[in-house]
Amino acid sequence: MALVPIADALERLLEGAGPLAGESVPLFEAADRVLAAPVVALRTQPPFNASAMDGYAVRAIDVASVPSRLSVIGKAPAGRGFDGRVGKAQAVRIFTGAPVPEGADTIVIQENVRDLGGGDIEVIEPTAEGRNIRRLGLDFSKGDVLLEKGRVLDPAALSLAASANHPRVSVVKRPLVAIIATGDELLPPGSELGPDQIISSNAYGVAATAQSVGARALDLGIAADRKDAIAALVKKAVTAGADVIVTLGGASVGDHDLIHDVLTGEGMKLGFWKIAMRPGKPLMFGRLGDIRCIGLPGNPVASLVCSQLFLKPLLAQLGGRDHRQDIRPARLGVAMPANDLRQDYVRAVVREDDGALVATPFGIQDSSMLKMLADANGLIVRAPFAAAAAAGEACSVLMLR
């Protein structure tokens, strides 16, 4: 089977992966969720002409020239408006958020008033009509579309939905990713290792990648290198309602690389297998009914780079989010050799120098070296058959953080 170019592989993987269905959730559970339907105002805000300051509700004509002596005829705290009318040379003590009483058309702030005692005040600064009043519907009116479908619910959006009297919102379901590690040599962190065993680490980075775009991660553990053991965990993923099944390792062509046989035996239709990239050549993708299956390489770096390039965009699209990668122009910090038929993703340190980004690759790029990936903040993207490049030449960098 010929190696599939990355762009073609991504197009096949994302094909038909529209946002999942919506679900109604309480506002307190909606943070960072994606709206599945617009939020329409159920009320007008403010619902009345409201005072924007603590002070006195008066007639502007009575305070056009100062000093002006007025009689205080009542009080209007927030939540309890004054039930009366402000007449000539009268004022109502008012507080922020309270309805402006009838007859009043401006608010004199309390700093511009002297208490004369006996229920009278003296206004010492003139105040024009309409000052310090929030007019009815200043923020929004009933029926206004306040938040569009697809909006990620940040703090301001959530507060706006609440202000519009929505206790719940319709949001896109969070994709469920079932993660299956494979390999007789693998043990979970904290285990006592035998002489031929290693720690299973890939699942944690893959889960974090999924969660970074709002998906849920279900760790199904480690399957032994037996078809029945792998098939049992695949069945668990299906039963759990997974939208995506991710397998770690076992997707190559060795005697113990069983993922392809197991998944096709369960009914998966293969989309592609082996792509023209480094690291990550043995990536596999297929469909098991409505479930998308991604077989990631077992090498830790290859697994995480492929998660960044393929799993993250897929989950973002299923969750109704933007799936574009953060690719930026930069200059090479050192010379790089010519490339072969595979697209390279080279771990690098990216820094700003004189207003431009400079990307310096690590000298060793072995796909088992996780520390180097943790130290990198970008991947230099080298196209297939790219010519040798000198230090200072232009390049593209996929930013990791």
Coordinates of C-alpha atoms in Angstrom, one line a residue:
M1 CA 0.0 0.0 0.0
A2 CA 1.4 3.4 -1.1
L3 CA 2.1 6.0 1.6
V4 CA -0.8 8.5 1.8
P5 CA 0.1 12.2 1.7
I6 CA -0.8 14.0 4.9
A7 CA -3.2 16.4 3.3
D8 CA -5.1 13.5 1.7
A9 CA -5.1 11.6 5.0
L10 CA -6.5 14.5 7.0
E11 CA -9.2 15.1 4.3
R12 CA -10.3 11.5 4.5
L13 CA -10.3 11.5 8.3
L14 CA -12.4 14.7 8.6
E15 CA -14.8 13.8 5.9
G16 CA -18.4 13.9 7.2
A17 CA -17.2 14.6 10.8
G18 CA -19.8 17.3 11.4
P19 CA -20.5 18.5 15.0
L20 CA -22.2 16.0 17.2
A21 CA -25.8 16.4 18.3
G22 CA -26.8 19.0 20.9
E23 CA -27.7 18.5 24.6
S24 CA -29.2 20.8 27.2
V25 CA -27.0 21.5 30.2
P26 CA -27.3 23.9 33.2
L27 CA -25.3 27.1 32.9
F28 CA -23.0 26.0 35.7
E29 CA -21.9 23.0 33.6
A30 CA -21.6 24.9 30.3
A31 CA -18.2 26.6 30.6
D32 CA -16.0 26.1 27.6
R33 CA -18.8 24.2 25.8
V34 CA -19.8 25.0 22.2
L35 CA -23.3 26.3 21.5
A36 CA -25.5 23.9 19.4
A37 CA -28.1 26.6 18.9
P38 CA -28.3 30.4 19.2
V39 CA -29.1 32.1 22.5
V40 CA -32.0 34.4 22.1
A41 CA -32.9 37.0 24.8
L42 CA -35.9 36.0 26.8
R43 CA -36.1 39.5 28.4
T44 CA -35.1 43.1 27.9
Q45 CA -32.0 44.4 29.8
P46 CA -32.3 46.8 31.5
P47 CA -36.1 46.1 31.9
F48 CA -36.6 49.7 32.9
N49 CA -34.8 53.0 33.0
A50 CA -32.3 52.3 35.7
S51 CA -30.0 54.5 37.8
A52 CA -26.3 54.0 36.9
M53 CA -25.1 55.6 40.1
D54 CA -25.9 56.2 43.8
G55 CA -27.4 59.7 44.1
Y56 CA -30.7 61.5 43.6
A57 CA -33.3 61.2 40.9
V58 CA -34.4 64.7 39.9
R59 CA -35.8 66.8 37.1
A60 CA -33.0 68.3 35.0
I61 CA -34.7 71.6 34.8
D62 CA -34.5 71.9 38.6
V63 CA -30.7 71.5 38.6
A64 CA -29.7 73.4 35.5
S65 CA -28.4 76.2 37.6
V66 CA -26.8 75.7 41.0
P67 CA -26.9 75.8 43.9
S68 CA -30.4 74.3 43.9
R69 CA -32.4 73.4 46.9
L70 CA -34.6 70.3 46.6
S71 CA -36.9 68.4 49.0
V72 CA -36.3 64.6 49.3
I73 CA -39.7 62.8 49.1
G74 CA -38.6 59.2 49.2
K75 CA -36.0 56.5 48.6
A76 CA -35.5 53.9 45.8
P77 CA -33.1 51.1 46.6
A78 CA -32.3 48.4 44.1
G79 CA -35.2 46.0 43.8
R80 CA -37.7 48.3 45.4
G81 CA -38.6 51.3 43.2
F82 CA -40.2 54.5 44.5
D83 CA -44.0 54.4 44.0
G84 CA -44.7 58.0 43.2
R85 CA -43.8 60.9 41.0
V86 CA -41.0 63.5 41.2
G87 CA -42.3 67.0 40.9
K88 CA -40.9 70.5 40.9
A89 CA -38.0 71.0 43.3
Q90 CA -38.3 67.4 44.5
A91 CA -35.8 64.5 44.6
V92 CA -35.7 60.8 45.4
R93 CA -32.7 59.2 47.0
I94 CA -31.8 56.4 44.6
F95 CA -29.2 53.6 44.4
T96 CA -27.5 51.9 41.5
G97 CA -29.8 49.6 39.6
A98 CA -33.0 51.0 40.9
P99 CA -35.8 52.1 38.5
V100 CA -35.8 55.8 37.8
P101 CA -39.1 57.2 39.2
E102 CA -41.7 58.9 37.1
G103 CA -41.1 62.6 36.6
A104 CA -37.3 62.3 37.0
D105 CA -35.1 62.5 34.0
T106 CA -31.6 62.7 35.4
I107 CA -29.5 61.4 38.3
V108 CA -27.3 63.7 40.4
I109 CA -24.5 61.7 41.9
Q110 CA -24.3 61.8 45.7
E111 CA -20.8 63.5 45.6
N112 CA -22.5 66.6 44.1
V113 CA -25.1 67.0 46.8
R114 CA -25.0 68.5 50.4
D115 CA -27.4 67.4 53.0
L116 CA -29.1 70.4 54.5
G117 CA -31.0 68.5 57.1
G118 CA -34.8 68.4 57.5
G119 CA -35.2 66.3 54.4
D120 CA -33.7 68.9 52.1
I121 CA -30.5 68.8 49.9
E122 CA -28.5 71.2 47.9
V123 CA -27.2 70.3 44.5
I124 CA -23.9 72.0 43.9
E125 CA -23.1 70.8 40.3
P126 CA -25.4 71.1 37.3
T127 CA -26.5 67.8 35.8
A128 CA -27.9 67.6 32.2
E129 CA -31.0 65.6 31.3
G130 CA -30.4 61.8 30.9
R131 CA -27.1 61.7 32.8
N132 CA -26.3 58.5 34.8
I133 CA -29.4 56.7 33.5
R134 CA -29.3 53.3 31.8
R135 CA -32.1 53.4 29.3
L136 CA -34.6 50.5 28.9
G137 CA -33.1 48.0 26.5
L138 CA -29.6 49.6 26.5
D139 CA -27.9 46.2 26.6
F140 CA -30.4 44.1 24.6
S141 CA -34.1 43.6 23.9
K142 CA -36.3 40.5 24.1
G143 CA -35.9 38.4 21.0
D144 CA -32.4 39.6 20.2
V145 CA -29.9 36.9 19.1
L146 CA -27.2 37.3 21.7
L147 CA -24.9 34.4 21.0
E148 CA -24.5 32.5 17.7
K149 CA -24.4 28.8 17.2
G150 CA -20.8 27.6 17.4
R151 CA -19.8 30.1 20.1
V152 CA -17.5 28.7 22.8
L153 CA -19.0 29.7 26.1
D154 CA -16.5 31.8 27.9
P155 CA -17.2 33.7 31.1
A156 CA -18.7 36.7 29.4
A157 CA -21.0 34.6 27.2
L158 CA -22.2 32.5 30.2
S159 CA -23.0 35.7 32.1
L160 CA -24.9 37.1 29.1
A161 CA -26.9 33.9 28.8
A162 CA -27.8 34.1 32.4
S163 CA -28.7 37.8 32.1
A164 CA -31.1 36.9 29.3
N165 CA -32.9 34.5 31.7
H166 CA -31.6 31.2 30.4
P167 CA -31.0 28.6 33.2
R168 CA -29.8 26.1 30.5
V169 CA -28.2 26.2 27.1
S170 CA -28.0 23.7 24.2
V171 CA -24.4 22.7 23.6
V172 CA -22.7 20.2 21.3
K173 CA -22.0 16.9 22.9
R174 CA -18.4 16.4 23.9
P175 CA -16.9 13.6 21.8
L176 CA -15.9 10.5 23.7
V177 CA -12.5 9.0 22.9
A178 CA -11.8 5.5 24.1
I179 CA -8.1 4.9 24.4
I180 CA -6.6 1.3 24.2
A181 CA -2.9 0.7 24.7
T182 CA -1.5 -2.6 23.5
G183 CA 1.7 -4.5 24.3
D184 CA 2.8 -7.3 26.6
E185 CA 5.8 -5.1 27.6
L186 CA 3.6 -2.3 29.0
L187 CA 2.8 -1.6 32.6
P188 CA 1.0 1.5 34.1
P189 CA 2.9 4.2 35.9
G190 CA 3.8 3.2 39.5
S191 CA 4.4 -0.5 38.6
E192 CA 7.4 -2.6 39.6
L193 CA 9.0 -3.3 36.2
G194 CA 10.5 -6.6 35.1
P195 CA 13.7 -6.7 33.1
D196 CA 11.8 -6.6 29.7
Q197 CA 9.0 -4.1 30.6
I198 CA 8.4 -0.4 30.1
I199 CA 5.9 2.1 31.4
S200 CA 2.9 2.9 29.3
S201 CA 3.0 6.6 28.8
N202 CA 1.3 7.5 25.5
A203 CA -2.3 7.3 26.8
Y204 CA -1.8 10.2 29.1
G205 CA -0.6 12.6 26.4
V206 CA -3.3 11.4 24.0
A207 CA -6.0 11.9 26.6
A208 CA -4.6 15.4 27.3
T209 CA -4.7 16.2 23.6
A210 CA -8.4 15.1 23.5
Q211 CA -9.3 17.1 26.5
S212 CA -7.6 20.3 25.1
V213 CA -10.4 20.5 22.6
G214 CA -13.2 19.7 25.0
A215 CA -13.4 15.9 24.3
R216 CA -13.8 13.3 27.0
A217 CA -11.2 10.6 27.4
L218 CA -12.0 7.0 28.5
D219 CA -8.9 5.0 29.4
L220 CA -9.6 1.3 28.7
G221 CA -6.2 0.2 29.9
I222 CA -3.6 -2.1 28.3
A223 CA -4.4 -5.0 26.1
A224 CA -2.1 -8.0 25.9
D225 CA -0.7 -8.9 22.4
R226 CA -3.6 -11.2 21.7
K227 CA -6.5 -10.7 19.3
D228 CA -9.1 -11.7 21.9
A229 CA -7.7 -9.2 24.5
I230 CA -7.7 -6.4 22.0
A231 CA -11.2 -7.3 20.7
A232 CA -12.5 -7.3 24.3
L233 CA -11.5 -3.7 24.8
V234 CA -12.8 -2.6 21.4
K235 CA -16.2 -4.1 22.4
K236 CA -16.0 -2.1 25.7
A237 CA -15.4 1.1 23.7
V238 CA -18.4 0.4 21.5
T239 CA -20.6 -0.3 24.5
A240 CA -19.4 2.9 26.1
G241 CA -20.7 4.9 23.1
A242 CA -17.3 6.0 22.0
D243 CA -17.2 8.4 19.0
V244 CA -13.6 7.7 18.4
I245 CA -11.5 4.7 19.3
V246 CA -7.7 5.3 19.6
T247 CA -5.3 2.4 19.8
L248 CA -1.7 2.8 20.8
G249 CA 0.8 0.6 19.1
G250 CA 0.2 -2.6 17.2
A251 CA -0.7 -0.7 14.0
S252 CA 2.5 -1.6 12.0
V253 CA 3.2 -4.9 10.2
G254 CA 5.1 -7.0 12.7
D255 CA 4.0 -10.4 14.0
H256 CA 2.5 -8.8 17.1
D257 CA 0.9 -5.8 15.4
L258 CA -2.6 -7.0 15.6
I259 CA -4.8 -3.9 15.5
H260 CA -5.6 -4.0 11.8
D261 CA -6.8 -7.6 12.0
V262 CA -8.9 -7.1 15.1
L263 CA -10.6 -3.9 13.9
T264 CA -11.4 -5.2 10.5
G265 CA -12.6 -8.4 12.1
E266 CA -15.0 -6.3 14.2
G267 CA -16.3 -4.7 11.0
M268 CA -14.0 -1.7 10.5
K269 CA -13.7 -0.3 6.9
L270 CA -10.1 0.8 6.4
G271 CA -9.7 4.4 5.2
F272 CA -5.9 4.4 5.0
W273 CA -2.9 2.8 6.5
K274 CA 0.6 4.2 6.5
I275 CA 1.2 7.9 5.7
A276 CA 4.0 9.8 4.2
M277 CA 5.2 11.5 7.4
R278 CA 8.0 11.3 10.0
P279 CA 7.4 10.5 12.8
G280 CA 4.2 8.5 12.5
K281 CA 4.4 6.5 9.3
P282 CA 2.2 3.5 10.5
L283 CA -0.8 5.6 11.3
M284 CA -4.1 3.8 10.5
F285 CA -7.6 5.2 10.1
G286 CA -11.0 3.5 9.5
R287 CA -14.7 3.5 10.3
L288 CA -16.5 1.1 12.5
G289 CA -20.1 2.1 11.8
D290 CA -20.3 5.7 13.1
I291 CA -17.1 5.2 15.2
R292 CA -13.9 6.6 13.8
C293 CA -10.9 4.4 14.6
I294 CA -7.3 5.8 14.7
G295 CA -4.4 3.4 15.2
L296 CA -1.5 5.5 16.5
P297 CA 2.1 4.4 16.4
G298 CA 3.6 2.9 19.6
N299 CA 6.6 5.2 19.7
P300 CA 5.8 8.0 22.2
V301 CA 6.8 11.0 20.0
A302 CA 5.1 9.6 16.9
S303 CA 2.0 8.9 18.9
L304 CA 1.8 12.5 20.3
V305 CA 2.7 14.2 17.0
C306 CA 0.0 12.2 15.1
S307 CA -2.4 13.1 17.9
Q308 CA -1.7 16.8 17.3
L309 CA -2.0 16.5 13.5
F310 CA -5.0 14.1 13.2
L311 CA -6.8 13.3 16.5
K312 CA -7.0 16.9 17.7
P313 CA -8.6 18.3 14.4
L314 CA -11.0 15.4 14.3
L315 CA -12.2 15.9 17.8
A316 CA -12.4 19.7 17.4
Q317 CA -14.6 19.2 14.3
L318 CA -16.8 16.7 16.0
G319 CA -17.2 19.1 19.0
G320 CA -18.0 22.1 16.8
R321 CA -14.7 23.8 17.3
D322 CA -12.1 25.4 15.0
H323 CA -9.6 22.8 14.0
R324 CA -7.0 24.9 12.2
Q325 CA -3.4 24.3 13.3
D326 CA -1.2 27.1 14.5
I327 CA 1.4 27.2 11.8
R328 CA 3.6 30.3 11.6
P329 CA 6.5 31.5 9.4
A330 CA 9.9 31.4 10.9
R331 CA 13.7 31.3 10.0
L332 CA 15.9 28.3 10.5
G333 CA 18.4 28.6 13.4
V334 CA 20.7 26.1 11.8
A335 CA 21.1 24.4 8.4
M336 CA 19.0 21.4 7.6
P337 CA 19.6 18.6 5.1
A338 CA 17.4 17.7 2.2
N339 CA 14.3 15.7 2.9
D340 CA 13.1 12.4 1.5
L341 CA 9.5 11.4 0.3
R342 CA 8.0 11.9 3.8
Q343 CA 6.9 15.1 5.4
D344 CA 9.0 15.7 8.5
Y345 CA 7.8 17.2 11.8
V346 CA 11.1 18.2 13.5
R347 CA 11.1 19.1 17.2
A348 CA 12.5 22.5 17.8
V349 CA 12.9 25.4 20.1
V350 CA 11.2 28.5 18.7
R351 CA 12.2 31.9 19.9
E352 CA 11.6 35.5 18.8
D353 CA 14.6 37.4 17.5
D354 CA 14.4 41.0 16.3
G355 CA 10.7 40.6 15.6
A356 CA 10.9 37.3 13.7
L357 CA 10.6 33.7 14.9
V358 CA 13.7 31.5 14.8
A359 CA 13.3 27.7 14.9
T360 CA 16.3 25.7 16.0
P361 CA 15.8 21.9 15.8
F362 CA 17.2 19.4 18.3
G363 CA 20.2 17.5 17.0
I364 CA 18.6 14.1 17.6
Q365 CA 15.1 13.3 16.5
D366 CA 14.6 9.7 17.7
S367 CA 10.8 9.0 18.0
S368 CA 11.3 7.4 21.5
M369 CA 12.7 10.6 23.1
L370 CA 9.8 12.2 25.0
K371 CA 11.9 14.8 27.0
M372 CA 12.9 16.5 23.7
L373 CA 9.2 16.8 22.8
A374 CA 8.4 18.2 26.2
D375 CA 11.2 20.7 25.7
A376 CA 10.1 21.7 22.2
N377 CA 7.6 24.4 21.7
G378 CA 7.2 23.9 17.9
L379 CA 7.6 21.4 15.1
I380 CA 9.5 22.5 11.9
V381 CA 7.4 21.3 9.0
R382 CA 9.7 20.0 6.2
A383 CA 7.8 19.1 2.9
P384 CA 8.6 15.9 1.0
F385 CA 11.7 16.2 -1.1
A386 CA 12.6 19.6 0.4
A387 CA 16.1 20.8 -0.6
A388 CA 18.8 21.3 1.9
A389 CA 18.3 24.6 3.7
A390 CA 20.8 27.0 5.2
A391 CA 20.6 28.8 8.5
G392 CA 18.3 31.8 8.2
E393 CA 16.2 30.4 5.4
A394 CA 12.4 30.5 5.7
C395 CA 10.5 27.6 7.2
S396 CA 7.1 26.8 8.6
V397 CA 6.5 25.9 12.3
L398 CA 3.6 24.2 13.9
M399 CA 3.4 25.8 17.3
L400 CA 2.8 23.4 20.2
R401 CA 2.4 26.1 22.9

